[in-house]
Coordinates of C-alpha atoms in Angstrom, one line a residue:
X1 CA 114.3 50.5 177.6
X2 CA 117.4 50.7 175.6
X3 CA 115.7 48.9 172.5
X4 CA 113.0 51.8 172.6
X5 CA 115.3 54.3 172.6
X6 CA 117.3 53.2 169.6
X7 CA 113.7 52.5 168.0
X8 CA 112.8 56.4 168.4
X9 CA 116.3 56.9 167.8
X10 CA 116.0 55.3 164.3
X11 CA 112.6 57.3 163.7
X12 CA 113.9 60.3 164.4
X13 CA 116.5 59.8 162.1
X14 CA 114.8 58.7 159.6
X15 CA 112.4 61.3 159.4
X16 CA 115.3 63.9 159.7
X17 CA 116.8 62.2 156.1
X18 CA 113.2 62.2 154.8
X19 CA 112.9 66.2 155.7
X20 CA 116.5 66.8 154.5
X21 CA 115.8 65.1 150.9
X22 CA 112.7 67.2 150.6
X23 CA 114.2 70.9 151.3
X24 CA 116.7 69.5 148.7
X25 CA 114.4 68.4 146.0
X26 CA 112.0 71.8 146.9
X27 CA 115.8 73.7 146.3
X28 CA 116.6 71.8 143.2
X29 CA 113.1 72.8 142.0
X30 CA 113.1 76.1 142.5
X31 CA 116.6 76.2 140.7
X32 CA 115.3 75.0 137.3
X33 CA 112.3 77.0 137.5
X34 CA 114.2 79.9 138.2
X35 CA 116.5 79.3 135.2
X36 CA 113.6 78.4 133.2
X37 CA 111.4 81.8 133.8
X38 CA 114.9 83.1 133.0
X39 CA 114.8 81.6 129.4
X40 CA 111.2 82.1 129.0
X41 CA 112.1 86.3 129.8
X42 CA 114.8 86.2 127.3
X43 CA 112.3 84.5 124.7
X44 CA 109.5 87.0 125.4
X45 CA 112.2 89.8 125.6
X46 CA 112.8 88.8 121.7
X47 CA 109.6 88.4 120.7
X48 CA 108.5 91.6 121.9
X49 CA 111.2 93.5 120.6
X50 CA 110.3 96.9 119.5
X51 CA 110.2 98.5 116.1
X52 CA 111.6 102.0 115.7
X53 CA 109.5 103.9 112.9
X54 CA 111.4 106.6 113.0
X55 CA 112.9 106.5 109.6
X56 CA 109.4 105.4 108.7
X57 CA 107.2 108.0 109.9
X58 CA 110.0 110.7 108.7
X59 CA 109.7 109.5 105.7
X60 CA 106.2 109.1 105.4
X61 CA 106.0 112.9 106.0
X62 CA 108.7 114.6 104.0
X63 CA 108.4 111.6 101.0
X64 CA 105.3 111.0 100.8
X65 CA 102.7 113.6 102.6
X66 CA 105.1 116.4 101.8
X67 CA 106.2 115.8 98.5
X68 CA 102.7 115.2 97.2
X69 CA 101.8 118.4 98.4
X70 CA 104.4 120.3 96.6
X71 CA 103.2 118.9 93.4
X72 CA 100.0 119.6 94.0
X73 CA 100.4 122.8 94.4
X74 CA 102.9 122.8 91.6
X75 CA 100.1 121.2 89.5
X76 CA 97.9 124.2 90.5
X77 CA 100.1 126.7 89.6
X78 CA 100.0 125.4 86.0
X79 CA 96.6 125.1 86.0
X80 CA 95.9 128.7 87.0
X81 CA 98.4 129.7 84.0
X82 CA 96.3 127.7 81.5
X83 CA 93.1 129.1 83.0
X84 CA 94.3 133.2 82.8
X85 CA 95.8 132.1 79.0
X86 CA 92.1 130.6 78.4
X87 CA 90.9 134.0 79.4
X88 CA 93.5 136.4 77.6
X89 CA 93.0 134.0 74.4
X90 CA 90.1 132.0 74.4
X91 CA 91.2 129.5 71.7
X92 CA 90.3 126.2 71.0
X93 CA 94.1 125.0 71.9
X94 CA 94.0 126.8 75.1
X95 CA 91.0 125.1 76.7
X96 CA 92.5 121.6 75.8
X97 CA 95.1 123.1 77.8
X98 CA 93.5 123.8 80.3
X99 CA 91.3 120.6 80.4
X100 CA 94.6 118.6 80.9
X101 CA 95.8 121.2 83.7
X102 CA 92.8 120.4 85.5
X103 CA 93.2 116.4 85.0
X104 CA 96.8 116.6 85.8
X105 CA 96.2 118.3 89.4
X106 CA 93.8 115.7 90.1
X107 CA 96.1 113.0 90.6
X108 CA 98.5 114.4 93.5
X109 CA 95.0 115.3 95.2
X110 CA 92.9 112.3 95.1
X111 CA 96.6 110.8 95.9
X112 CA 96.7 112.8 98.7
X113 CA 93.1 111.6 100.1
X114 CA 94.8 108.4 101.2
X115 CA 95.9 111.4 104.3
X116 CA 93.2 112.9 105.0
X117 CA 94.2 114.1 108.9
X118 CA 96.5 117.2 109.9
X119 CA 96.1 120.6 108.6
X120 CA 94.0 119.2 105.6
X121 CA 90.9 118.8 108.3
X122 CA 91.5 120.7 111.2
X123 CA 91.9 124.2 108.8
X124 CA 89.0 122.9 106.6
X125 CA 91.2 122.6 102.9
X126 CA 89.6 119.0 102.1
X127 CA 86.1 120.8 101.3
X128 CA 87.3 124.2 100.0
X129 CA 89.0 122.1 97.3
X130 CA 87.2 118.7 96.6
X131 CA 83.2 119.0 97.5
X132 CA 81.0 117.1 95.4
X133 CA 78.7 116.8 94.2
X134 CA 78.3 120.5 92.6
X135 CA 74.4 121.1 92.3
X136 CA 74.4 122.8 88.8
X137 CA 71.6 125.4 89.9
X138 CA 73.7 126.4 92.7
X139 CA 76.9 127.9 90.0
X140 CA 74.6 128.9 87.6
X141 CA 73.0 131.0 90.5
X142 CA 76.1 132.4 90.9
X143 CA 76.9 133.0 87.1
X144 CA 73.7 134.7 86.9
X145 CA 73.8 136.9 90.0
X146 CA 75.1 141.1 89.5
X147 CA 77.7 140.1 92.0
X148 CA 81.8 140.8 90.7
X149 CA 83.2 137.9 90.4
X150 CA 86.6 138.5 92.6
X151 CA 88.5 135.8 94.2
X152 CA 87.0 137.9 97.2
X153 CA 83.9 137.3 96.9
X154 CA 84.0 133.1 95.6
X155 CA 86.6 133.1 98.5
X156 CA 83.3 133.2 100.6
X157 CA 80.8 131.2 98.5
X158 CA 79.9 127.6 100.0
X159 CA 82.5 124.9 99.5
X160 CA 80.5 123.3 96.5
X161 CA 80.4 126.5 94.7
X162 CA 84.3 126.7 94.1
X163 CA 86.7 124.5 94.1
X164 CA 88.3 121.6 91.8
X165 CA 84.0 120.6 90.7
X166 CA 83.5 124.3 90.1
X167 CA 86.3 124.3 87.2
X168 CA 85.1 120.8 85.8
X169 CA 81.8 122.5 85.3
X170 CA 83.4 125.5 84.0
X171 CA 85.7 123.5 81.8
X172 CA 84.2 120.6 80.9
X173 CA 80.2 119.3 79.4
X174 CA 79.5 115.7 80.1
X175 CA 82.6 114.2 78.9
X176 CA 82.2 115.8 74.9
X177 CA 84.8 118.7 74.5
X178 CA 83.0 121.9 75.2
X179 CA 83.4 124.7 72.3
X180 CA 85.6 127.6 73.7
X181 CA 83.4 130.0 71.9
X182 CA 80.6 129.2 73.8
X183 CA 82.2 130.1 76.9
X184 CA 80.9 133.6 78.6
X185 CA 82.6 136.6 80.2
X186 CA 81.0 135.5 83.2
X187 CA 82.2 132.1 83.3
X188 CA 85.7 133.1 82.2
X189 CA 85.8 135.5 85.2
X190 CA 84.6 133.0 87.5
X191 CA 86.6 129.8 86.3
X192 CA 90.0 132.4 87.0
X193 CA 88.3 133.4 90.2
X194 CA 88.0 129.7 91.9
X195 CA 91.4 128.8 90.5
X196 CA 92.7 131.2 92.2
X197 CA 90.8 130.7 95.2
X198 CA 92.0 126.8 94.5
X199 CA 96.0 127.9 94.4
X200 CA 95.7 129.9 97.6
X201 CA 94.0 126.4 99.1
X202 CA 96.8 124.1 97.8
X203 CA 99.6 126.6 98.9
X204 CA 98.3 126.7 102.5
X205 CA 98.6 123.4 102.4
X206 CA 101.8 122.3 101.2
X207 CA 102.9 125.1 103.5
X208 CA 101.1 123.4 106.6
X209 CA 103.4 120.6 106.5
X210 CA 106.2 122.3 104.9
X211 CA 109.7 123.1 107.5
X212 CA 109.2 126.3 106.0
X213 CA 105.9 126.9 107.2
X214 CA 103.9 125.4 110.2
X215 CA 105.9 122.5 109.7
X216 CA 103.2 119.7 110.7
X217 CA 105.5 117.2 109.1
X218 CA 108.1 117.3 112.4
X219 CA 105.0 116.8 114.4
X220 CA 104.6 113.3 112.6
X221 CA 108.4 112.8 112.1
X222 CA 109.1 113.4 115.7
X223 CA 106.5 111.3 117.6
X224 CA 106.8 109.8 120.9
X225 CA 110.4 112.1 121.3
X226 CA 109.2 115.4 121.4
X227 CA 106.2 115.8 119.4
X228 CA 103.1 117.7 120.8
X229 CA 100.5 115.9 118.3
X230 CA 101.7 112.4 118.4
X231 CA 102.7 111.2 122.3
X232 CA 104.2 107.7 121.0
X233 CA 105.4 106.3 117.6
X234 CA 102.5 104.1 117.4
X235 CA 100.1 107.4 117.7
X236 CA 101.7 108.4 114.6
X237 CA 101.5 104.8 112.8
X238 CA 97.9 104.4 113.8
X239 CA 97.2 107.8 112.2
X240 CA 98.8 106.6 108.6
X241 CA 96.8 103.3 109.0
X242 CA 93.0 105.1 109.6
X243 CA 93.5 107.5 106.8
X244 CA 94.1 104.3 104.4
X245 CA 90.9 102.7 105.8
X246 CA 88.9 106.2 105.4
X247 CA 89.7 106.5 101.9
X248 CA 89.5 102.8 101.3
X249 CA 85.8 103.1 103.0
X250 CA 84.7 106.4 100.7
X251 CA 86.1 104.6 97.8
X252 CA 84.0 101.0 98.0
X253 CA 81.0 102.5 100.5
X254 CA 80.9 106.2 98.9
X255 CA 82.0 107.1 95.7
X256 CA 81.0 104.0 93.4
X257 CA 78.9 102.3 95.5
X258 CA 76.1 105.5 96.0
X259 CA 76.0 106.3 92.3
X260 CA 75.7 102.6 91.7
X261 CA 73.7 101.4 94.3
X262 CA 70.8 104.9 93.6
X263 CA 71.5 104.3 89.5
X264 CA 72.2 108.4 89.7
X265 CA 74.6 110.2 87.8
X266 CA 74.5 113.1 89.9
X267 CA 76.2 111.4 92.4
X268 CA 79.4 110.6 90.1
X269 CA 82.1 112.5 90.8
X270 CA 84.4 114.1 88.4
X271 CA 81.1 113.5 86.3
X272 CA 81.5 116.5 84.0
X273 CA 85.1 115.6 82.7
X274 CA 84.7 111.6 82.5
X275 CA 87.4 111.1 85.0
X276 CA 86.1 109.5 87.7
X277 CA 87.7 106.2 87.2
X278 CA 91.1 107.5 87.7
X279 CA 90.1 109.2 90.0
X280 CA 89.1 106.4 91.9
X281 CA 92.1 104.6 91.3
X282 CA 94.4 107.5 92.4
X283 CA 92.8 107.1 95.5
X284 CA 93.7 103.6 95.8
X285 CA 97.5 104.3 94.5
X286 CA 97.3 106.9 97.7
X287 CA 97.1 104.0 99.5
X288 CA 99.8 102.3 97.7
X289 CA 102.6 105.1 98.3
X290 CA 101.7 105.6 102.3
X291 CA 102.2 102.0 102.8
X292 CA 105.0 101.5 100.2
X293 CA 106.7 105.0 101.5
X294 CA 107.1 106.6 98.4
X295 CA 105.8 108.8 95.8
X296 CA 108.4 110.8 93.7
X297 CA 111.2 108.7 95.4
X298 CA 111.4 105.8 97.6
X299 CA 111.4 105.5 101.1
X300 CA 110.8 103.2 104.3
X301 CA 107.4 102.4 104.2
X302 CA 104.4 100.5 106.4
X303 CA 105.5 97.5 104.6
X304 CA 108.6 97.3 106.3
X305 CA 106.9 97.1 109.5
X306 CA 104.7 94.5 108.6
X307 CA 106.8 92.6 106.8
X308 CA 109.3 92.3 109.8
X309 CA 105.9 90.9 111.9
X310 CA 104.5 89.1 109.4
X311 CA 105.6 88.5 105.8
X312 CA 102.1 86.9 104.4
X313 CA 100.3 90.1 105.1
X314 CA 102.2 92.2 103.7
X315 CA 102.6 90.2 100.5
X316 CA 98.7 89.9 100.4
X317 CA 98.3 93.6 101.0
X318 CA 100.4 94.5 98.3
X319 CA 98.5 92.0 96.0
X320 CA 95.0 93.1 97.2
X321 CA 96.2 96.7 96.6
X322 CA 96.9 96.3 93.0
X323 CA 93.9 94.1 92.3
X324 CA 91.8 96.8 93.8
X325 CA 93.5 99.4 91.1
X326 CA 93.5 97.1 88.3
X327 CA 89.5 96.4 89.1
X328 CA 88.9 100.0 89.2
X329 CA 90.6 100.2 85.4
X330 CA 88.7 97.6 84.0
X331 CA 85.3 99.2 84.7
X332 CA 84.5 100.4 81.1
X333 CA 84.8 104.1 80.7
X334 CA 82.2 106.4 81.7
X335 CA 81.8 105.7 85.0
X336 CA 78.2 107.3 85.1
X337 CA 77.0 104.7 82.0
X338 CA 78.7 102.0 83.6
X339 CA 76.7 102.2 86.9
X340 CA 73.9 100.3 84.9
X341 CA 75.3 99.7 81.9
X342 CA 78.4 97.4 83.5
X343 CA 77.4 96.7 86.5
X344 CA 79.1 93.3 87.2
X345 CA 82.4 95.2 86.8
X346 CA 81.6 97.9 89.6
X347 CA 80.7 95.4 91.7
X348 CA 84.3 93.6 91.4
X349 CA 85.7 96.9 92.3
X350 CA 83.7 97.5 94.8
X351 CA 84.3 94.0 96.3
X352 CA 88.5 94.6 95.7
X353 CA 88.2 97.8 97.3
X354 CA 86.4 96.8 100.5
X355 CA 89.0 93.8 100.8
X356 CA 91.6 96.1 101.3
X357 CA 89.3 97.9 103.9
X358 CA 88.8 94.7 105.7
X359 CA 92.4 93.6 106.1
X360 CA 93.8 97.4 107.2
X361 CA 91.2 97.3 109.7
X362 CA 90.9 93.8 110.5
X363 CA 94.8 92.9 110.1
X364 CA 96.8 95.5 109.9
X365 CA 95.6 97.8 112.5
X366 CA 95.8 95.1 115.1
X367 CA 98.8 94.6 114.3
X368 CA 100.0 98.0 114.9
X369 CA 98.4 98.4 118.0
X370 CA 99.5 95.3 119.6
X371 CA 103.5 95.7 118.5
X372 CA 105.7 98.0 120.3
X373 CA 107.4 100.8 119.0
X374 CA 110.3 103.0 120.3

């Protein structure tokens, strides 16, 4: 009897030590993976750690959006002074001047393209200043109608009656240097009329985004604290990102690739004053400045961002960015002869072009919308 009970005695103990050692192994266990997940938070807390664009979407807005605006319209202003000294002297000397008024105010505007969103859309400025192509039977309709030529009344004509096209055709004939004395009353009072109309266009613009004005740019500077456009920082930075791949996408899939791809001429634009290729590339260097963050001066730009996630891509963008331009200039000048005259080198632009399309939307946008902002 007594041998039994100290041989349940001895079980019982034994299976007491054997329960004891495993709450204090399942203890021990939970300890270290306690202080692991611990680590692992701290880890992830790091690698998530978010990116204030504040200083980059400020400056985006004030020095890039907003400065090229004030040039533009800037640039507009000197045009319309060149156009009304065409018209009070209409000299040889003066339309050259003109001529190189008009090519100077393209570049803050095709520039500008690489922004295509904001007041620029929603109050309709992008097509009252840069439709294309002009159908030459539509202006000389209007050149030839009894109708007074006011800033009135081509205030109201379609979008590819007036406009930055409208003067080309006015000033310019097929890339040869037009003859000022074979320019008529008629043309004279309608090439003041849409440069005017063109002014009033560029002012409302710069004005749109201007503190002194409706003051779009806080919208964008402010996002995520405050802003009624932009609910979060990476709103605002998704917004710079898509206007890059629109222009990026009219560039390779729109502006060379339809003339090129139809062999028609009519489809160039900026086909009356030869400058389509710069053009093209100012459209690219628009691109250039929004993700560099500058234009007159330099500022915190998209690069920043991505350099700080990933410093390959950025130095591939950049490169990519300035072998699109450089493929752009090496297309022989005219555009509209080198559609089927050159076309090898369209293609290459082409080809550069919708690279940098592909990695904005297939590396850089991701990017954006997976990071976290404050």
């Amino acid at each position: 009897m007594i041998r039994y009970i100290l041989e349940e005695s001895r079980k019982f103990l034994k299976a007491c030590f054997h329960w004891t050692l495993l709450c204090c192994l399942l203890l021990a266990f939970a300890f270290v993976v306690g202080c692991g997940n611990d680590e692992d938070d701290e880890q992830d807390g790091a690698q998530v750690e978010a990116f204030d664009a504040g200083t980059m979407l400020n400056d985006f807005a004030n020095t890039v959006v907003l400065a090229t605006y004030i040039e533009l319209d800037n640039k507009a202003g000197e045009l319309l002074t060149a156009v009304k000294a065409l018209t009070a002297d209409t000299s040889q000397a003066n339309l050259e001047k003109a001529q190189q008024a008009w090519i100077a105010t393209r570049t803050p505007w095709e520039q500008s393209e690489a922004f295509l969103f904001g007041p620029v859309d929603t109050q309709g400025l992008d097509p009252a200043l840069d439709s294309w192509p002009v159908d030459h039977v539509n202006l000389q309709s209007v050149l030839e109608s009894d109708a007074a030529l006011t800033v009135d009344f081509v205030s109201g004509l379609e979008d590819t009656q007036k406009g930055f096209h409208t003067i080309e055709f006015l000033l310019f004939r097929d890339g040869n240097q037009r003859k000022a004395s074979d320019i008529t009353a008629r043309e004279l009072a309608y090439l003041v009329s849409t440069t005017e109309n063109l002014k009033a266009s560029t002012s409302q613009l710069w004005l749109a985004w201007a503190p002194e004005g409706e003051n779009f740019s806080s919208a964008v500077a402010q996002a995520g604290t405050g802003s009624a456009i932009y609910p979060s920082q990476s709103s605002a930075v998704q917004e710079m990102v898509n206007g890059m791949i629109t222009i990026a996408d009219e560039v390779a899939n729109g502006k060379i690739s339809d003339p090129y791809n139809e062999s028609d001429t009519t489809l160039v634009e900026s086909q009356f004053s030869f400058n389509s290729i710069s053009d093209f590339q100012d459209n690219i260097r628009g691109i250039q400045n929004v993700y560099m963050g500058k234009f007159m001066t330099d500022g915190q730009g998209l690069n920043e961002f991505v350099n700080s996630q990933d410093t390959d891509l950025d130095a591939r963008f950049q490169q990519e960015v300035q072998a699109a331009i450089d493929a752009i200039g090496a297309i022989p000048d005219p555009f509209r002869d080198s559609i089927t005259a050159n076309r090898g080198a369209v293609q290459a632009a082409i080809d550069a072009v919708s690279k940098v399309q592909q990695t904005l939307e297939q590396d850089i946008l991701p990017l954006v919308q997976l990071s976290e902002f404050n």
